[in-house]
Coordinates of C-alpha atoms in Angstrom, one line a residue:
X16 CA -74.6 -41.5 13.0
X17 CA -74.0 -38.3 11.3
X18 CA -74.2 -36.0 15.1
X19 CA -71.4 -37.7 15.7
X20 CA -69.1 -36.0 12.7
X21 CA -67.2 -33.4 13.4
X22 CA -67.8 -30.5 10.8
X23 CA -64.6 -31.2 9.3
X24 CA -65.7 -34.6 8.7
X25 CA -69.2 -33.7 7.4
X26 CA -67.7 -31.3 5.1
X27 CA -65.4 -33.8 3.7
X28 CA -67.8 -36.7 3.0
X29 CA -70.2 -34.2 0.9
X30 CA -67.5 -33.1 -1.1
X31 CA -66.7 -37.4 -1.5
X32 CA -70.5 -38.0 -1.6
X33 CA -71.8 -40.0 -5.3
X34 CA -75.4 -40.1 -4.8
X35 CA -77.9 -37.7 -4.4
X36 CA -79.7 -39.4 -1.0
X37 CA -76.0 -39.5 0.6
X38 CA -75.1 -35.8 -0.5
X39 CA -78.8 -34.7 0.9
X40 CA -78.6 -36.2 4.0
X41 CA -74.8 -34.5 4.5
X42 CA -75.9 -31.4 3.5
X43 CA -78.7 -31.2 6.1
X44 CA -76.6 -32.5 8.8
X45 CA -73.7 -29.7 7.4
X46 CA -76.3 -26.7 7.6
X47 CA -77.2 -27.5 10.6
X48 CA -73.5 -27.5 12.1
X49 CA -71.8 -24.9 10.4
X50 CA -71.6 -21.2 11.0
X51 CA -71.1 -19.9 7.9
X52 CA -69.4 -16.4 9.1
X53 CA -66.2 -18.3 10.8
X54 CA -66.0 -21.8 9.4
X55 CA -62.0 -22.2 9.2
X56 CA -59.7 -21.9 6.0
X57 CA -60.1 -25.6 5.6
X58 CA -63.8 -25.8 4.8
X59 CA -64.3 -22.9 2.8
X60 CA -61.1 -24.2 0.4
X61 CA -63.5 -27.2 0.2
X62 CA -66.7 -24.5 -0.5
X63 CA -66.1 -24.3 -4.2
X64 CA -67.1 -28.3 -4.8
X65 CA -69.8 -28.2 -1.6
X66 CA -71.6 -25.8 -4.0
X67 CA -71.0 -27.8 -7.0
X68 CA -72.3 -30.8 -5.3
X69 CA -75.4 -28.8 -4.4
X70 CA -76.0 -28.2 -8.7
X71 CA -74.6 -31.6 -9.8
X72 CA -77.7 -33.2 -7.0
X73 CA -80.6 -30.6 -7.7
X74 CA -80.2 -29.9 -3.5
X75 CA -79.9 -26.3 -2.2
X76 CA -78.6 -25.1 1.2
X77 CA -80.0 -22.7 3.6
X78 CA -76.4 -21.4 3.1
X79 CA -76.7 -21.4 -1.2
X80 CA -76.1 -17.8 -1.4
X81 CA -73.0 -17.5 1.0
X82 CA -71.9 -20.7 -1.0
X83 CA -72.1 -19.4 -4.4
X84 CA -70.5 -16.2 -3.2
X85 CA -67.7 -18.4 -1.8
X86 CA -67.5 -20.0 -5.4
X87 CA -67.1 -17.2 -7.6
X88 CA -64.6 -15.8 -5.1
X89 CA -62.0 -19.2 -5.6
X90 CA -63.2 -18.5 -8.8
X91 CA -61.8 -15.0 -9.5
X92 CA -58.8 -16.1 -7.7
X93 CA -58.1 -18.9 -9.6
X94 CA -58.2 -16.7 -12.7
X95 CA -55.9 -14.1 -11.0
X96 CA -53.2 -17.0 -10.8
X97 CA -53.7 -18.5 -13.8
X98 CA -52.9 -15.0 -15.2
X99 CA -49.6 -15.0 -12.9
X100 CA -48.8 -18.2 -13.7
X101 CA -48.6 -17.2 -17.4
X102 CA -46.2 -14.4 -17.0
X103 CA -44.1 -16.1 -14.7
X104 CA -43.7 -19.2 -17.2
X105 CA -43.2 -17.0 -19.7
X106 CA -40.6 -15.4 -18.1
X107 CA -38.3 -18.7 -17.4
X108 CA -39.4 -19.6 -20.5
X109 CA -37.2 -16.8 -22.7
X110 CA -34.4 -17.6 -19.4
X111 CA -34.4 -20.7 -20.3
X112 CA -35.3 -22.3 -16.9
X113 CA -37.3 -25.3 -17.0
X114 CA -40.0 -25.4 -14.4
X115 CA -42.6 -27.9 -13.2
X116 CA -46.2 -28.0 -11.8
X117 CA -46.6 -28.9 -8.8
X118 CA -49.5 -29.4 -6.5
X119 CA -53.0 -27.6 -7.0
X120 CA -51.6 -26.1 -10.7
X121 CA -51.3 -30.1 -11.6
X122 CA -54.0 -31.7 -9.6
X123 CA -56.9 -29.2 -11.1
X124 CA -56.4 -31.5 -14.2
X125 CA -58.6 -34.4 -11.8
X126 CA -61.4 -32.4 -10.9
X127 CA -64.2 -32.2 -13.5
X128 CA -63.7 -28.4 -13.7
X129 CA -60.5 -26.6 -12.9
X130 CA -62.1 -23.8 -10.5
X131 CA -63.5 -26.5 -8.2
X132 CA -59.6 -26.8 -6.8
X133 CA -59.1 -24.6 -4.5
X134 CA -55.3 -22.8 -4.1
X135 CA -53.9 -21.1 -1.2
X136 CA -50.9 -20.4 -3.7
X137 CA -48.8 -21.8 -6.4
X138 CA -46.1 -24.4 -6.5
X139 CA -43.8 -24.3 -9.4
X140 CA -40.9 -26.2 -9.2
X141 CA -37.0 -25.5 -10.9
X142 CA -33.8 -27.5 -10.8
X143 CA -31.5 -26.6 -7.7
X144 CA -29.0 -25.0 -10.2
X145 CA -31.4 -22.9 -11.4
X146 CA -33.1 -21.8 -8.2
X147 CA -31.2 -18.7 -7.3
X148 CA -31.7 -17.6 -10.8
X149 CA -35.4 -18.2 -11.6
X150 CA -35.8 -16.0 -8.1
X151 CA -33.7 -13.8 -9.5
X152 CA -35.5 -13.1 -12.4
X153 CA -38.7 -13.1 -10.4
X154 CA -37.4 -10.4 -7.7
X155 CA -36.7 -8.2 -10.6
X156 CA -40.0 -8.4 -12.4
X157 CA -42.4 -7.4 -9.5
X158 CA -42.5 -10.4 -6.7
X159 CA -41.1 -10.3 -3.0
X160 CA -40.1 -12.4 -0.8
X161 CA -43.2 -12.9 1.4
X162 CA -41.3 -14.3 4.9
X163 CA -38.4 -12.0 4.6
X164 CA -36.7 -13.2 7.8
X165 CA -37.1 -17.0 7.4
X166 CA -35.6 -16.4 3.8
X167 CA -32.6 -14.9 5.8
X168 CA -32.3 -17.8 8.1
X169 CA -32.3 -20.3 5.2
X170 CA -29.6 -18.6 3.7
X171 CA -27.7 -19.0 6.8
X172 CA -28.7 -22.9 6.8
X173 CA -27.3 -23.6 3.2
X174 CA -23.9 -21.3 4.1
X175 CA -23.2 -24.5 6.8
X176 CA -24.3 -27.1 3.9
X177 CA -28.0 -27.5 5.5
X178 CA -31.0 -26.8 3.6
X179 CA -34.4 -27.8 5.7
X180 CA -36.5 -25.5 3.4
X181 CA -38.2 -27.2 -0.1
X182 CA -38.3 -23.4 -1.4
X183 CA -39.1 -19.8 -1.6
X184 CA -42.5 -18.1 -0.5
X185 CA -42.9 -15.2 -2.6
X186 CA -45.4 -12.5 -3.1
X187 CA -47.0 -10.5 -6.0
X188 CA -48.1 -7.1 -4.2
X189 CA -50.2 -6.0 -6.6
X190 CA -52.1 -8.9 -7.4
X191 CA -51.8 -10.4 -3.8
X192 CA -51.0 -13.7 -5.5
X193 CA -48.6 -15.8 -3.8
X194 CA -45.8 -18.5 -5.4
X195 CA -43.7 -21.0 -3.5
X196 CA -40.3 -21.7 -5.6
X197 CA -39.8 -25.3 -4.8
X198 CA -36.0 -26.3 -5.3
X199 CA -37.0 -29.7 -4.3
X200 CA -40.6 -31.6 -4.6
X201 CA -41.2 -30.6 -1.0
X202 CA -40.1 -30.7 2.8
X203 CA -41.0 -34.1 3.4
X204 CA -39.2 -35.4 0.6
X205 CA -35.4 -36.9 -0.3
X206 CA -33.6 -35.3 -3.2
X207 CA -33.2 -38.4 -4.8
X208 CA -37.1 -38.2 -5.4
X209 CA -36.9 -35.0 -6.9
X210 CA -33.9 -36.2 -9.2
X211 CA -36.2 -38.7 -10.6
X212 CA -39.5 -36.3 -10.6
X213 CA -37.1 -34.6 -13.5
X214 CA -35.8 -37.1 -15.1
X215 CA -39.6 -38.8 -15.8
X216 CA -41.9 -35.5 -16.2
X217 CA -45.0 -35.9 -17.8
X218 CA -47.1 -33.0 -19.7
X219 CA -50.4 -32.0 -19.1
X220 CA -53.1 -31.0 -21.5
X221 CA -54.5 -28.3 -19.1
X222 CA -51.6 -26.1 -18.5
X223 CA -48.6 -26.8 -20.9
X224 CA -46.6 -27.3 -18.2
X225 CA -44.3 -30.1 -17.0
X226 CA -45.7 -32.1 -14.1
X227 CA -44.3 -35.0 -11.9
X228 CA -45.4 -38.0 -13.4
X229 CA -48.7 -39.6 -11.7
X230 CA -46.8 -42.3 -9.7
X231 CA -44.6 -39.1 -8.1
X232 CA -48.1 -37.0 -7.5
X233 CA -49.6 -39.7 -5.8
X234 CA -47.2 -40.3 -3.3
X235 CA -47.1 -36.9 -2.8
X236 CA -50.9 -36.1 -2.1
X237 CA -51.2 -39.3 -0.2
X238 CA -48.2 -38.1 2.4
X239 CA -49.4 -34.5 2.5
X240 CA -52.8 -35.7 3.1
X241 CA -51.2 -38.1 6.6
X242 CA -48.6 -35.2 7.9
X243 CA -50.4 -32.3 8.8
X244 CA -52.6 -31.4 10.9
X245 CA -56.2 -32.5 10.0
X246 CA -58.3 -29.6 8.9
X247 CA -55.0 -28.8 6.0
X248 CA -55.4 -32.6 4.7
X249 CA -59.2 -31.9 3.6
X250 CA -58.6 -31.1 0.4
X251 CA -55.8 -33.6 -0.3
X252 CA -58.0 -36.4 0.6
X253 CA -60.6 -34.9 -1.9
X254 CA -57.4 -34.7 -4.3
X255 CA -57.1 -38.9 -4.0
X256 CA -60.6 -39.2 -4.5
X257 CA -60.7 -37.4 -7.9
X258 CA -56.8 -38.9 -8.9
X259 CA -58.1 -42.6 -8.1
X260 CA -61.2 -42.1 -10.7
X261 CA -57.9 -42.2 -13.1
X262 CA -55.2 -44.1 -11.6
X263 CA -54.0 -47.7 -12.7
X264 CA -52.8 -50.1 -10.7
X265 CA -49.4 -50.2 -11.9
X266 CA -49.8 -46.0 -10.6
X267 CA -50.7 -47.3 -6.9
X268 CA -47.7 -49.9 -7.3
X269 CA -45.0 -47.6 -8.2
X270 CA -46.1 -45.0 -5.6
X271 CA -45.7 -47.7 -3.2
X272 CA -43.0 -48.8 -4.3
X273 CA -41.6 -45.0 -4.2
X274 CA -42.5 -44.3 -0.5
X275 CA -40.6 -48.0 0.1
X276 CA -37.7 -46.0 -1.2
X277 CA -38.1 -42.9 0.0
X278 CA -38.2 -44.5 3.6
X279 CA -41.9 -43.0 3.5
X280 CA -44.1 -46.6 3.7
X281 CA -45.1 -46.3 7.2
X282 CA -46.8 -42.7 6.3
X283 CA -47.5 -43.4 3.3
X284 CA -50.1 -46.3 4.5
X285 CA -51.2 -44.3 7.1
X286 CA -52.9 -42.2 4.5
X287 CA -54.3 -44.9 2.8
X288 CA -55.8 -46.4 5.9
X289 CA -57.0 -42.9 6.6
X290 CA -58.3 -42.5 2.9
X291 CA -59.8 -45.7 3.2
X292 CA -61.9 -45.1 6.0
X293 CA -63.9 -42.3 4.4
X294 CA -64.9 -44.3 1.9
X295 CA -62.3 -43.4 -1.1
X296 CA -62.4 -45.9 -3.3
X297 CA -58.8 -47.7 -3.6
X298 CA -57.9 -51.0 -5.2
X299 CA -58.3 -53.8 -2.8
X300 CA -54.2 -55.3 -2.9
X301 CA -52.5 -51.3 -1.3
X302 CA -55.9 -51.2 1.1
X303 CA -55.3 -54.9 2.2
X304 CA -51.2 -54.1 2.3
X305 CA -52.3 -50.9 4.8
X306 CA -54.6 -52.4 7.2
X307 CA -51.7 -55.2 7.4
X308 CA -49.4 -52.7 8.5
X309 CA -48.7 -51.3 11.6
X310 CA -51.1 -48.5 13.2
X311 CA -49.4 -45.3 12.7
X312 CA -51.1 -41.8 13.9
X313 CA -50.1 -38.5 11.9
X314 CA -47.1 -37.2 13.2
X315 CA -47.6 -35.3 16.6
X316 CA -46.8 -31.8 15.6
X317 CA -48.5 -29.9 18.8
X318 CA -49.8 -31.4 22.3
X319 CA -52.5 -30.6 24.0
X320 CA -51.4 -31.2 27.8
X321 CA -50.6 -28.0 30.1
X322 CA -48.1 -25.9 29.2
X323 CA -44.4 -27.3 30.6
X324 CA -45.9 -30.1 32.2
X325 CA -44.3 -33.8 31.9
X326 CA -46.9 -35.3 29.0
X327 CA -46.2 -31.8 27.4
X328 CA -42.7 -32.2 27.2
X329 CA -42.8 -35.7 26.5
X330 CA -45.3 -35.3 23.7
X331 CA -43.7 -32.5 22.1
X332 CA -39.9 -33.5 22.1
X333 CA -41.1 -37.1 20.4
X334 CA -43.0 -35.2 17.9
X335 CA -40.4 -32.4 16.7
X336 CA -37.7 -35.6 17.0
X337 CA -40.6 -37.6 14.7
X338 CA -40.8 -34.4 12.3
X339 CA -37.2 -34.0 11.9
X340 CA -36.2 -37.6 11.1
X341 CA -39.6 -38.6 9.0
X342 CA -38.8 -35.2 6.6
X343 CA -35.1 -36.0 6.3
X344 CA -34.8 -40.0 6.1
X345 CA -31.8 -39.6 3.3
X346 CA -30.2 -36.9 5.2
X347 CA -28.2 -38.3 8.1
X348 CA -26.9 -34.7 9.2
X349 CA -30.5 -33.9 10.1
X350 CA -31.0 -37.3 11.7
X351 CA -27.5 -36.6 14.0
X352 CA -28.8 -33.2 14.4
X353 CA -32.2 -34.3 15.9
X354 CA -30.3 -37.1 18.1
X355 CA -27.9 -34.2 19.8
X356 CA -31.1 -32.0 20.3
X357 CA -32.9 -34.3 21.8
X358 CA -30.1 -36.0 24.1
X359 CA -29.2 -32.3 25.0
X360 CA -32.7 -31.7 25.7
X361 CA -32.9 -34.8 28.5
X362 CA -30.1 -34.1 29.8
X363 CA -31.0 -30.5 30.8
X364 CA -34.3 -32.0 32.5
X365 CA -32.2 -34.3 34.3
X366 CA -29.9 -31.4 35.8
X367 CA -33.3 -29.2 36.9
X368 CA -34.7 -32.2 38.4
X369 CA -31.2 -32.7 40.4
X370 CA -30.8 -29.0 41.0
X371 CA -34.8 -29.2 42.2
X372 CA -34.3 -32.0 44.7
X373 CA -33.8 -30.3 48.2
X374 CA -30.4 -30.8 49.5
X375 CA -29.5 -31.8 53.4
X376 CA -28.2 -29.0 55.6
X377 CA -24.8 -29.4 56.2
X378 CA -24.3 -31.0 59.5
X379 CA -22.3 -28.9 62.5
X380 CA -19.3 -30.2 64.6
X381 CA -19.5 -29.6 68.2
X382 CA -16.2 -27.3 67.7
X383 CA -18.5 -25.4 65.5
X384 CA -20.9 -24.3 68.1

């Protein structure tokens, strides 16, 4: 059963394992499968809690010391934020600027110790009005922009009244610590959802800081964990396994009823179903609700047929059409937008096919000859 798992999977239901026979068995099948020296980003986010699974079951891996050294690395790094994150709040903080947790800074608050959460960066979050001057503040006080020309090209996009970027990627150079300055919860999500993430914020114990409230966060880690590609979702499905050891079921029926708004259901039960299937324990009435629905894949972000062929361009118009309407449901410019692109897009193929199609010689007159 387990030979057939890929090492994604394996890695994923060790971190999810509850028992000590479960986690045993996955770990032997994972040391067996992984190479240690270029498993991708994806597992070793997930190595801080493989190792911690390893003390919490008395088990040890032929791969313990590698592990531990992977641990106290997300370790140090997590104290490097932390350390960022204080100077940048503090920073707002005599602005003014109100800011919000987002993501791994809020979801560490789950996990039975905050180092066990792995963070590729932090997400803070400000109101629109206050964007340009929380970023500002930070380009003054030792951060960069990290993507220099995307930042261009999304000042260009909100010149014409367009704005397909959630926020700012930013950089600390001397600390190598990276923040993403979210104007709105994120890209796959309406303003109107980020409106009411402010108007409802709760505050956690951990950090001091303002966070969504839990209805808002899970509907957020349940559609992050359904539209990327599957070796980023890892540690969001490990997220819903730690948030649902807390959640009520009035939580699962407002984030429901949130994705219902947000024109988000369809995805939104995709991730449950997915959820569901490795075992995270969910309350019976939103499982029952997302097996009744219809199937629905992840979004198709890249295909896998040959280069230019027919499947390929098939595949991979549908899926950037898919992206651009599913992240802008509210925003009907962006739904217009993707309709002209992919009408002008047929129509070219139609005028190579017609120009491809060989044409008849012209037929001579006897005059002619």
């Amino acid at each position: 059963m387990l030979t057939t798992l890929s090492i994604e999977e394996l890695s994923l239901k060790l971190c999810l394992a509850e028992d000590a026979a479960t986690a045993g068995e996955l770990l032997d099948a994972w040391d067996r499968m992984i190479v240690i020296d270029t498993m991708s980003f994806g597992i070793m986010r997930l190595s801080p809690l493989i190792h911690h699974q390893t003390q919490r079951f008395g088990l040890s891996s032929i791969h313990q010391a590698r592990l531990k050294i992977l641990y106290q690395y997300w370790w140090i790094a997590y104290q490097h934020r932390t350390h960022q994150l204080k100077k940048v709040v503090s920073l707002f903080a005599q602005q003014d600027i109100p800011v919000m947790a987002l993501k791994g800074i809020g979801l560490v608050d789950y996990y039975p110790r905050r180092t066990l959460r792995s963070m590729a960066d932090m997400d803070l979050l400000v109101a629109p009005k206050d964007h340009a001057r929380a970023l500002k503040l930070l380009l003054k006080n030792g951060w960069a922009h990290e993507y220099a020309d995307l930042e261009r090209k999304g000042a260009v996009h909100r010149f014409f009244g367009l704005d397909p970027n959630h926020g700012t990627q930013l950089i600390h150079p001397q600390s190598d610590v990276k923040l993403d300055l979210h104007r709105r919860l994120g890209s796959y999500t309406s303003d109107r959802l980020t409106q009411l993430a402010w108007a409802q914020p709760v505050q956690p114990t951990a950090t001091g800081l303002l966070k969504p409230a839990r209805p808002i966060e899970l509907f957020m880690v349940v559609l992050h964990a359904v539209m990327g590609d599957f070796e980023d979702n890892l540690n969001w499905l490990v997220d819903l396994a730690q948030m649902s050891k807390s959640l009520t079921a009035q939580d699962w029926q407002e984030a429901h009823a949130l994705a219902i708004a947000d024109k988000k259901e369809t995805l939104f039960l995709a991730g449950i179903n997915i959820a569901a299937s490795y075992g995270i324990d969910l309350p019976h009435t939103i499982t029952t609700a997302a097996a009744n629905s219809s199937p629905q894949s992840p979004i198709p972000r890249f295909s896998d047929a040959r280069p230019l062929s027919a499947k390929w361009l098939k595949e991979t118009i549908a899926g950037r059409y898919a992206v651009i309407c599913h992240r802008f449901p509210d925003r009907p410019t962006y739904r217009r937008l993707a309709n002209f692109f992919a009408a002008t897009v047929v129509l070219a193929l139609v005028y190579l096919v017609f120009m491809a199609v060989p044409k008849p010689a012209p037929q001579t007159s006897k005059k002619d000859r």
